Coordinates of C-alpha atoms and ligand atoms in Angstrom, one line a residue:
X451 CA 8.5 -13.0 21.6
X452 CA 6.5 -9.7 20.8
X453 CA 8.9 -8.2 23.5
X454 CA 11.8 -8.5 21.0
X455 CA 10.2 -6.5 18.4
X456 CA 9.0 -3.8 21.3
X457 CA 13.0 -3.2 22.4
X458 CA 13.8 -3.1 19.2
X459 CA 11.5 0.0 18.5
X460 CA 12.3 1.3 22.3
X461 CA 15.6 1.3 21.2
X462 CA 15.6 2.8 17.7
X463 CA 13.5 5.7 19.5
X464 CA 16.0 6.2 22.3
X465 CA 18.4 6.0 19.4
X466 CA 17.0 9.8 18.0
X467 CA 15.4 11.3 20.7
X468 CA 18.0 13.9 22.0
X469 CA 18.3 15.1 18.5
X470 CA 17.4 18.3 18.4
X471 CA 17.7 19.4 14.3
X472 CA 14.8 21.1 12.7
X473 CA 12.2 23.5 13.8
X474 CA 8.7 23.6 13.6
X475 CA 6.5 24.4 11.1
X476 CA 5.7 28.5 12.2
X477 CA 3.1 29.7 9.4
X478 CA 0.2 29.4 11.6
X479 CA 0.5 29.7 15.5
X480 CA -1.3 26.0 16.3
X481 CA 1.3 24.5 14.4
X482 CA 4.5 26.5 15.9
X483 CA 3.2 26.1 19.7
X484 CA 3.2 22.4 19.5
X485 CA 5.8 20.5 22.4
X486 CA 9.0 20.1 19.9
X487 CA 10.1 16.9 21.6
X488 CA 7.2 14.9 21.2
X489 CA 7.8 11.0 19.5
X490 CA 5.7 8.3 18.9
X491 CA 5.9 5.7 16.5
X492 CA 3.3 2.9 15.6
X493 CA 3.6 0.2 13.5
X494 CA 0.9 -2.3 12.2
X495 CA 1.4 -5.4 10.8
X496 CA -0.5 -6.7 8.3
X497 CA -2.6 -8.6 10.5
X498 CA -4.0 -5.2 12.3
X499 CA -1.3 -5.9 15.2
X500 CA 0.1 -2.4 16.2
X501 CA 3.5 -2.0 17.8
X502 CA 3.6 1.6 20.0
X503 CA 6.5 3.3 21.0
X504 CA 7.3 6.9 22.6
X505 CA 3.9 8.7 22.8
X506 CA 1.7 7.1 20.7
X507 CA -1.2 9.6 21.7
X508 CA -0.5 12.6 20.6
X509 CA -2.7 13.9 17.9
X510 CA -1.2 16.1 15.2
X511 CA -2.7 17.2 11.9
X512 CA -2.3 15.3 9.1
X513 CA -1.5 17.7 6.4
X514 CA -0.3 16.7 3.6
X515 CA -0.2 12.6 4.4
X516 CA -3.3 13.6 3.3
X517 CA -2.4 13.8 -0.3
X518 CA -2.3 10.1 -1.2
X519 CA -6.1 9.5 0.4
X520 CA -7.4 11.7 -1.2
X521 CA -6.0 10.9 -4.7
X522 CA -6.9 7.5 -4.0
X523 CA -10.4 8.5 -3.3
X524 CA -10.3 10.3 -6.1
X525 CA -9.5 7.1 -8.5
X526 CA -11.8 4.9 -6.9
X527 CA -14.4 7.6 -7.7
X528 CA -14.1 8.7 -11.4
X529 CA -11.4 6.5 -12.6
X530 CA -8.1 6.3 -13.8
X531 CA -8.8 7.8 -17.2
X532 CA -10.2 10.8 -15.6
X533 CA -7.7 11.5 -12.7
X534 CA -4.8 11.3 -14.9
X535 CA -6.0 13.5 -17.4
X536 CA -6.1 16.3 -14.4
X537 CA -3.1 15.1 -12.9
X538 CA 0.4 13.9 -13.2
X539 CA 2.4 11.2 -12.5
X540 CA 6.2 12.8 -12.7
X541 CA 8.1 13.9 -9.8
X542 CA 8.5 17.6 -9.8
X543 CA 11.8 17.5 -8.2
X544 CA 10.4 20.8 -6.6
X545 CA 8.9 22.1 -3.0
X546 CA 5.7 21.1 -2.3
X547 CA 3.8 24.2 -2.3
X548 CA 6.1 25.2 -6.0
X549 CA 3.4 27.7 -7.6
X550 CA 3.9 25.4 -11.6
X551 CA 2.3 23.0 -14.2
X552 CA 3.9 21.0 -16.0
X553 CA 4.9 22.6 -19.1
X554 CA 3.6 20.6 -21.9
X555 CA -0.2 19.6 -20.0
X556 CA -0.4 22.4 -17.9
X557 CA -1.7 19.9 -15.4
X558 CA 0.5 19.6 -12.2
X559 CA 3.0 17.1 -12.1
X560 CA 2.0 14.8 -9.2
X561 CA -0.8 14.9 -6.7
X562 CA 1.6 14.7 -4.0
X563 CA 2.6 18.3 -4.0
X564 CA 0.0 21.0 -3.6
X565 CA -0.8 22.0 -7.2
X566 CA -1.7 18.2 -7.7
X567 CA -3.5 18.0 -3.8
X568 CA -6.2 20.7 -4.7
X569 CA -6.8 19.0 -8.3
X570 CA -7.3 15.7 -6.3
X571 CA -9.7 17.4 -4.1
X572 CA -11.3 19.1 -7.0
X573 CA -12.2 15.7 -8.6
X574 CA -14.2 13.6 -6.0
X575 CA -17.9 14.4 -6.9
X576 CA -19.7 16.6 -4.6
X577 CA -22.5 19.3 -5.3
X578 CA -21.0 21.6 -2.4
X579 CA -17.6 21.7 -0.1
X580 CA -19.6 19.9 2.7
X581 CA -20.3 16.7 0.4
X582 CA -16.7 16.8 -0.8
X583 CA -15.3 17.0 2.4
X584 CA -17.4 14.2 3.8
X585 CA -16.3 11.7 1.4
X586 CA -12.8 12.5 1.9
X587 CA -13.6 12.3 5.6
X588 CA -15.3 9.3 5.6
X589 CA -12.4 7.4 3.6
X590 CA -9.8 8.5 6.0
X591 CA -11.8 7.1 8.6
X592 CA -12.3 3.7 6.8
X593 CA -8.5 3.7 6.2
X594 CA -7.9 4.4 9.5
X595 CA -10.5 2.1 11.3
X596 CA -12.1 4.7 13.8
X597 CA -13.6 7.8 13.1
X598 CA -11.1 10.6 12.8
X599 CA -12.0 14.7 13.7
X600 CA -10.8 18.1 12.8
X601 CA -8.7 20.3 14.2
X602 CA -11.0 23.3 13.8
X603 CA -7.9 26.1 14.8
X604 CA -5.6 24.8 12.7
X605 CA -8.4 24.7 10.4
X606 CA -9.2 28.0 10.9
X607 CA -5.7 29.7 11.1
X608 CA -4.8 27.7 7.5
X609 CA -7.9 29.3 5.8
X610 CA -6.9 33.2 6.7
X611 CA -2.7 32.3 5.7
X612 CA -3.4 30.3 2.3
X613 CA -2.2 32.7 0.0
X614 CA 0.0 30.3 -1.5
X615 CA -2.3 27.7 -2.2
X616 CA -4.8 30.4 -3.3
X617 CA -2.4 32.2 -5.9
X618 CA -1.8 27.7 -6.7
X619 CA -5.7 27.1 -6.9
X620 CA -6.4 30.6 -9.2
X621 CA -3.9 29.2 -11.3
X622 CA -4.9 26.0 -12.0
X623 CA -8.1 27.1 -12.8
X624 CA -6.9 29.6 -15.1
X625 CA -5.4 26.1 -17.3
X626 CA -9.0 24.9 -17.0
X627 CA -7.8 21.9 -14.3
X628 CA -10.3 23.1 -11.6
X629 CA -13.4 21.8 -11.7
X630 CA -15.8 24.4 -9.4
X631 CA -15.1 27.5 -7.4
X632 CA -11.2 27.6 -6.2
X633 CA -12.3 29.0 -2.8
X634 CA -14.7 25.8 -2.5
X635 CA -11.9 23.4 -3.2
X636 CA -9.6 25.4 -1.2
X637 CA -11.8 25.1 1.7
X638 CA -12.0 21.1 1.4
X639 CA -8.1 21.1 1.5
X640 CA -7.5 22.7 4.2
X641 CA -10.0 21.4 6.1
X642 CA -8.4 17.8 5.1
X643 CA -5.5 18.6 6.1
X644 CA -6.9 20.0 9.4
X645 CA -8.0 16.1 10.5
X646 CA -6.0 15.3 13.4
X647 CA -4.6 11.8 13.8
X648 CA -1.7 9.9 15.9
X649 CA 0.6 7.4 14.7
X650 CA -1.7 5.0 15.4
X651 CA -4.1 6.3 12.9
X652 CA -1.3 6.4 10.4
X653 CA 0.3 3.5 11.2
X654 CA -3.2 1.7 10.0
X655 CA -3.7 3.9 7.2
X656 CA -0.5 2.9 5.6
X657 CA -1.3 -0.4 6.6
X658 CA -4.3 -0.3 4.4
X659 CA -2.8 0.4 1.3
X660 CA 0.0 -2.4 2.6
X661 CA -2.9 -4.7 2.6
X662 CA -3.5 -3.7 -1.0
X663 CA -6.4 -1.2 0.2
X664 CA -8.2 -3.9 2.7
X665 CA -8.5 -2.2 5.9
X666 CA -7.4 -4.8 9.1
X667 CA -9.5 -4.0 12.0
X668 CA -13.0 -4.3 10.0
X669 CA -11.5 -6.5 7.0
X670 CA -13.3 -4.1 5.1
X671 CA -12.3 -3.2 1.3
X672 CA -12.1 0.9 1.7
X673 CA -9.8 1.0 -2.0
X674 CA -9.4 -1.7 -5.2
X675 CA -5.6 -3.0 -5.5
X676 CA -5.2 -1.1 -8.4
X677 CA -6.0 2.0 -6.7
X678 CA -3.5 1.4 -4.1
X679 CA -0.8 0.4 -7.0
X680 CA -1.5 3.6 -9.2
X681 CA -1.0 5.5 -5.5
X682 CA 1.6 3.6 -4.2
X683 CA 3.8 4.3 -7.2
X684 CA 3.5 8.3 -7.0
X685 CA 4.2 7.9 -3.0
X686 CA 7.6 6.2 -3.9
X687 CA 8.5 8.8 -6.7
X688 CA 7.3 12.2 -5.2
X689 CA 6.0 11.1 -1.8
X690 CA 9.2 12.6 0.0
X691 CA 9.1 15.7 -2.7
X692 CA 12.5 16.8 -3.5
X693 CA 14.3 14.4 -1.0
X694 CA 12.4 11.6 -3.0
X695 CA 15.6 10.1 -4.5
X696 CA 17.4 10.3 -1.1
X697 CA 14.1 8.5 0.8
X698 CA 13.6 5.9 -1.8
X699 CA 17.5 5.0 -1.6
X700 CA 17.6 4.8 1.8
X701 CA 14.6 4.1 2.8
X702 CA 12.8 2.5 0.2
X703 CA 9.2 2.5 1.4
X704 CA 6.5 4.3 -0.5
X705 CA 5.7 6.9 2.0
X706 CA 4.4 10.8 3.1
X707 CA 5.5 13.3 5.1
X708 CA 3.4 16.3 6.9
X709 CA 4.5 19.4 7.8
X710 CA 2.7 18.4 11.3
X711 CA 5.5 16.0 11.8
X712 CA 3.6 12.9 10.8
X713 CA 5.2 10.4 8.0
X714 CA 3.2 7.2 6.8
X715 CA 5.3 4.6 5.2
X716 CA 4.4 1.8 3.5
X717 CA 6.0 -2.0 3.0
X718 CA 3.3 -3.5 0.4
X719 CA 2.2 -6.9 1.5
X720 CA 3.7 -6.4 4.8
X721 CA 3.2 -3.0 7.2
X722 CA 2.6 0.4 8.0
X723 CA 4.7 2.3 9.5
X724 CA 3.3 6.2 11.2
X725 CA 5.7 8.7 13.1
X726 CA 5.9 11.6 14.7
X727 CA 8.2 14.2 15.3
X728 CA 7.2 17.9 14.8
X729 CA 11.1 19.6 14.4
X730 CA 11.3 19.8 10.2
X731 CA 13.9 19.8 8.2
X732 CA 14.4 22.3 4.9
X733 CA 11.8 20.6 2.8
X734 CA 8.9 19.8 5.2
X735 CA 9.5 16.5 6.1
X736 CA 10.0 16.1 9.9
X737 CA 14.2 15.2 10.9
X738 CA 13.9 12.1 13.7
X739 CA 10.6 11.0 11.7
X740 CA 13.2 10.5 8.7
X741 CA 16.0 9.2 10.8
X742 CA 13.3 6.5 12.5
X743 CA 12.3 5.3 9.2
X744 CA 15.8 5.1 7.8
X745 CA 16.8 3.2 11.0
X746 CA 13.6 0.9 10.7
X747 CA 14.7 -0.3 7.0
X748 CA 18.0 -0.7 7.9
X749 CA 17.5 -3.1 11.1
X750 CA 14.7 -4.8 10.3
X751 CA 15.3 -4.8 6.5
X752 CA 12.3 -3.0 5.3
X753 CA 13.5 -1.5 1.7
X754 CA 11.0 -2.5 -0.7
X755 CA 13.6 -3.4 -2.9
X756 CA 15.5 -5.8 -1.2
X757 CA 15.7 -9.2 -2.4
X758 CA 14.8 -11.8 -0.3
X759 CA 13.9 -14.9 -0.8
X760 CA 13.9 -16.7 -4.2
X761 CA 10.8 -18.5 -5.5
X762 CA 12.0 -21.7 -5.0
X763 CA 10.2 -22.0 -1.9
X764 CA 7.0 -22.5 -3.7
X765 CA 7.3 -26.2 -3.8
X766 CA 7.0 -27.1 -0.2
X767 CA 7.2 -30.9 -0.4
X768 CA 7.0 -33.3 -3.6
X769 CA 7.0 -37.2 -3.0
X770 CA 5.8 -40.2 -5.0
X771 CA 2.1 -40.8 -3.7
X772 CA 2.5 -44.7 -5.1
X773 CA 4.4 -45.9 -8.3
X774 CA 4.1 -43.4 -11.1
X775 CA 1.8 -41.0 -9.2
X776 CA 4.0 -37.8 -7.9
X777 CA 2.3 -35.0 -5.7
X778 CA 3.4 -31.6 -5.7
X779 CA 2.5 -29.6 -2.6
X780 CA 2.2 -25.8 -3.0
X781 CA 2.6 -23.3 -0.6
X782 CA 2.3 -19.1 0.0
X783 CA 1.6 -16.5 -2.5
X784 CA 1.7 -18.1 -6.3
X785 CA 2.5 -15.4 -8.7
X786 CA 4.4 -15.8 -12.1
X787 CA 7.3 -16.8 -11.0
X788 CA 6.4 -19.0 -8.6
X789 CA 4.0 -21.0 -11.1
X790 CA 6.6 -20.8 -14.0
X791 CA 9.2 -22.4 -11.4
X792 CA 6.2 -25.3 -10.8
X793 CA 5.5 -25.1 -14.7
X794 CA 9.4 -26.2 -15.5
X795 CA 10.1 -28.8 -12.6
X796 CA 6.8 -30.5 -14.2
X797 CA 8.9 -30.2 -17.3
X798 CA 12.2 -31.7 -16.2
X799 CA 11.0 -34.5 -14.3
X800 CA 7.6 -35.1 -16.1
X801 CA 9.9 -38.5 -17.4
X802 CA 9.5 -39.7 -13.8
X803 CA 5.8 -40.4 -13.4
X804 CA 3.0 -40.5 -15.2
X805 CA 0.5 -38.3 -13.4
X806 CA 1.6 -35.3 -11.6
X807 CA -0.8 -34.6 -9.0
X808 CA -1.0 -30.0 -8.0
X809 CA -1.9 -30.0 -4.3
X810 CA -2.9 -26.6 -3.9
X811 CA -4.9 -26.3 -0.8
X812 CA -1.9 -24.7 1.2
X813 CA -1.9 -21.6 -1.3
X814 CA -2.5 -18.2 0.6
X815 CA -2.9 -16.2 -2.4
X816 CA -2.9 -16.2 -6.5
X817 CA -3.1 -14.1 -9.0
X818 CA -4.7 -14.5 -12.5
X819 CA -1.1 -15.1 -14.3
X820 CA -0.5 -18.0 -12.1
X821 CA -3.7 -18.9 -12.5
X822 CA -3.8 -19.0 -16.0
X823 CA -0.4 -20.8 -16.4
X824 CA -1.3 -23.9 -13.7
X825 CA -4.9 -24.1 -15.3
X826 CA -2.7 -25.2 -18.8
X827 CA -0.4 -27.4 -16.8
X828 CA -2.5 -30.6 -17.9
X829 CA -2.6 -29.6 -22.0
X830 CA 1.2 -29.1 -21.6
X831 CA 1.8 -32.4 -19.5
X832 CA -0.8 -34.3 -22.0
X833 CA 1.8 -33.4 -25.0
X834 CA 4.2 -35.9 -23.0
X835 CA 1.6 -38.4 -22.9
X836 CA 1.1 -37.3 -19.4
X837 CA -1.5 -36.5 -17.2
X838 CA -2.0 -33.8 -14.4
X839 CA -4.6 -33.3 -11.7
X840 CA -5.4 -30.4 -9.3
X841 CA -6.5 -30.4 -5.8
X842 CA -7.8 -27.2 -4.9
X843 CA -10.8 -27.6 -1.9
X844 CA -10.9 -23.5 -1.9
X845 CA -11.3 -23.4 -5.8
X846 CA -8.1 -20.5 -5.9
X847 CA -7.7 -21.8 -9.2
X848 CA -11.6 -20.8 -9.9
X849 CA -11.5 -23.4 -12.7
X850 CA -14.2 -22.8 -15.4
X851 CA -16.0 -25.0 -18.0
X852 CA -13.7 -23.6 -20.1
X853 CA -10.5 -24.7 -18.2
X854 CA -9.1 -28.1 -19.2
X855 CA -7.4 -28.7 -15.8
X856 CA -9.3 -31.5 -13.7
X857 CA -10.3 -30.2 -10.1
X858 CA -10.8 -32.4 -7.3
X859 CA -11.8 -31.4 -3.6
X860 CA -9.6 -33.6 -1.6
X861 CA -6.0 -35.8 -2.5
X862 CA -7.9 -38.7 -2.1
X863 CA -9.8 -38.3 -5.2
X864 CA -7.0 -37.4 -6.9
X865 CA -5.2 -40.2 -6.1
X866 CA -7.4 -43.0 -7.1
X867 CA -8.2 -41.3 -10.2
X868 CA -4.6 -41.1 -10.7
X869 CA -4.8 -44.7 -10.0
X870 CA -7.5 -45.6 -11.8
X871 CA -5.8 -43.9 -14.7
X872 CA -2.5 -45.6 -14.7
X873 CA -5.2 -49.1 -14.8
X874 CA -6.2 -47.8 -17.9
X875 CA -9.7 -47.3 -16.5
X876 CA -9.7 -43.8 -16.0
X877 CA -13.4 -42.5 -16.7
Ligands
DON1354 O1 -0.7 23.1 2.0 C1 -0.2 23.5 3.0 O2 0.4 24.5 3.1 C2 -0.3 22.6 4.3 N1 -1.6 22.8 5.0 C3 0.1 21.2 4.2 C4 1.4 21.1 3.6 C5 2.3 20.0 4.0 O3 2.0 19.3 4.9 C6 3.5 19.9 3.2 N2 4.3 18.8 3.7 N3 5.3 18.6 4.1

């Protein structure tokens, strides 16, 4: 069956690949000698399976898909308080090297254009460049799952033609956002945007923040979920810089663009999603690496925002365990809606039995709203006169002392307590 989802990337990448639209990035030399027509395109599932299609071996540097690691790093570091005091959230609407603060906080206005880039880089702790630069390294690594190197020429041929990033740097220090020497920082950005990668890599990095910042290949934990939300959210509003509104319209995937011709997209929960194509259109972002991703959401349905399936489907199976005794099985992801839908069935047929029994052990994940809402299922029920039992063997509901629900390991116990309850015996 895997086949399937292969020809359907073969085909989206025969689809684009005799476009020719673009050019290459030409500022330094290592970037403008680069073979035009190289392609690739990986995709990872959220179970660390990767898809490959075109040349999925090429390394390119990273550039600025480096933005979002860092300023991810640099939350899970110092904090949210701290970061956002330095830096933005608001699309700039603007070019991502635009030499401007924004006017009221004379911070810049997201840390997905350069201004914002080298305040991220500024704000993960580190006595000297090389400490800085190792952390930053490190993460990308973890993201990635495999240890990831630099590109020492285009390292060295971005260092001698930064003027722009240097007149960007001087500045923000000027409006006091730069903590340390602007050279020192400077050097730390370019050298992250000097780490080379293939689609591969960022196919896995997105799929790390997909996984809510879990890396596959290890399992490891590289980033908390609220890290990944805060930098999720600035991906989908000034990931694409100025052709943000465009991207997120017809794309709709949080994503980055380099001007080495790499994009990472993300579909939370889902994938991750790394091309390559070096040709570049007007505002950085490379042409067939676009066109790919559009293609993607639109045949396989990939925009973030479209709506699938209702939350219905949370109730897998219910069914009258013996007279006056109904089980509710649960299934998937149980979020707010899904345990308000639960919540309001119990309601509308709580006249038909007398114990309503949760099974929950099919649940694959729950978050603290649900949580909270199923754990008061049995005070609501026992205002009917009725009563309500859990079966969770995994303990999702993590029931404290202070819960009222009643737990049991297995629908066995449940059921003759539920029994034993309708005797009048219950104890
Ligand atoms: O800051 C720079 O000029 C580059 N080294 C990286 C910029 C970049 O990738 C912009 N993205 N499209």
């Amino acid at each position: 069956m895997a086949e399937l989802v292969q020809r359907y990337l073969d085909q989206i990448l025969a689809d684009h690949v005799s476009s020719t639209d673009g050019a290459l990035a030409d500022y330094i030399p290592e970037l403008a000698r680069v073979d035009p027509d190289g392609f690739g395109l990986s995709l990872s599932l959220a179970d660390g399976y990767v898809y490959e299609s075109g040349d999925p071996t090429i390394e390119f540097t990273i550039q600025s898909v480096s933005k979002p690691f860092t300023y991810a790093l640099a939350l899970e570091r110092i904090g949210r308080d701290a970061v956002d005091a330095k830096i933005g959230v608001e699309p700039s609407g603007e070019a991502f090297n635009v030499i401007s603060v924004d006017e009221a906080t004379k911070t810049p206005m997201n840390p997905m254009i350069n201004a914002g880039a080298i305040a991220a880089v500024s704000l993960i702790p580190g006595a000297t460049a090389d400490e800085r630069f190792n952390q930053i390294h490190e993460f990308y690594s973890a993201c990635a799952g495999r240890q990831l190197a630099v590109d020492d020429d285009v390292y060295s041929s971005e260092k001698v033609t930064g003027s722009r990033n240097r007149a960007i740097a001087y500045m923000l220090q000027s409006f006091g956002v730069l903590d340390g020497d602007p050279d020192e920082i400077l050097d730390v950005y370019v050298r992250q945007c000097s780490i080379k990668v293939t689609t591969t890599d960022l196919a896995r990095m997105a799929a790390t923040l997909a996984r809510g910042g879990v890396e596959a290949v290890e399992e490891r934990r590289v980033a908390s979920a609220e890290v990944v939300q805060r930098t999720l959210s600035v991906m989908v509003t000034c990931g694409m810089y100025d052709a943000a509104g465009d991207w997120v319209s017809a794309v709709g995937m949080p994503a980055k663009s380099g001007v080495g011709g790499g994009i990472a997209a993300v579909l939370p929960g889902q994938l991750g999603i790394g091309v390559y194509s070096p040709r570049l259109d007007s505002k950085g972002n490379s042409v067939r690496g676009v066109e790919v991703c559009r293609a993607l959401s639109a045949n396989l349905g990939l925009h973030f925002l479209s709506v699938t399936r209702e939350s219905r489907s949370t109730i897998r199976h219910t069914y009258d365990a013996s007279p006056g005794v109904r089980v509710y099985e649960l299934h998937g992801d149980l979020l707010f809606t899904g345990a308000e839908q639960v919540l309001r069935t119990l309601d509308q047929e709580c006249g038909e039995f007398d114990v309503a029994i949760l099974e929950l052990s099919r649940i694959d994940d729950i978050d603290d709203a649900a949580r909270r809402m199923l754990a008061g299922m049995r005070q609501s029920l026992s205002a009917a006169g009725k009563e309500g039992f859990v079966v969770d063997p995994d303990d999702v509901l993590r029931v404290t002392q202070q819960t009222y629900a009643r737990v049991f390991g297995t629908l066995d116990e449940a059921l003759n307590a539920a029994r034993a309850h309708r005797a009048g015996s219950d104890g």
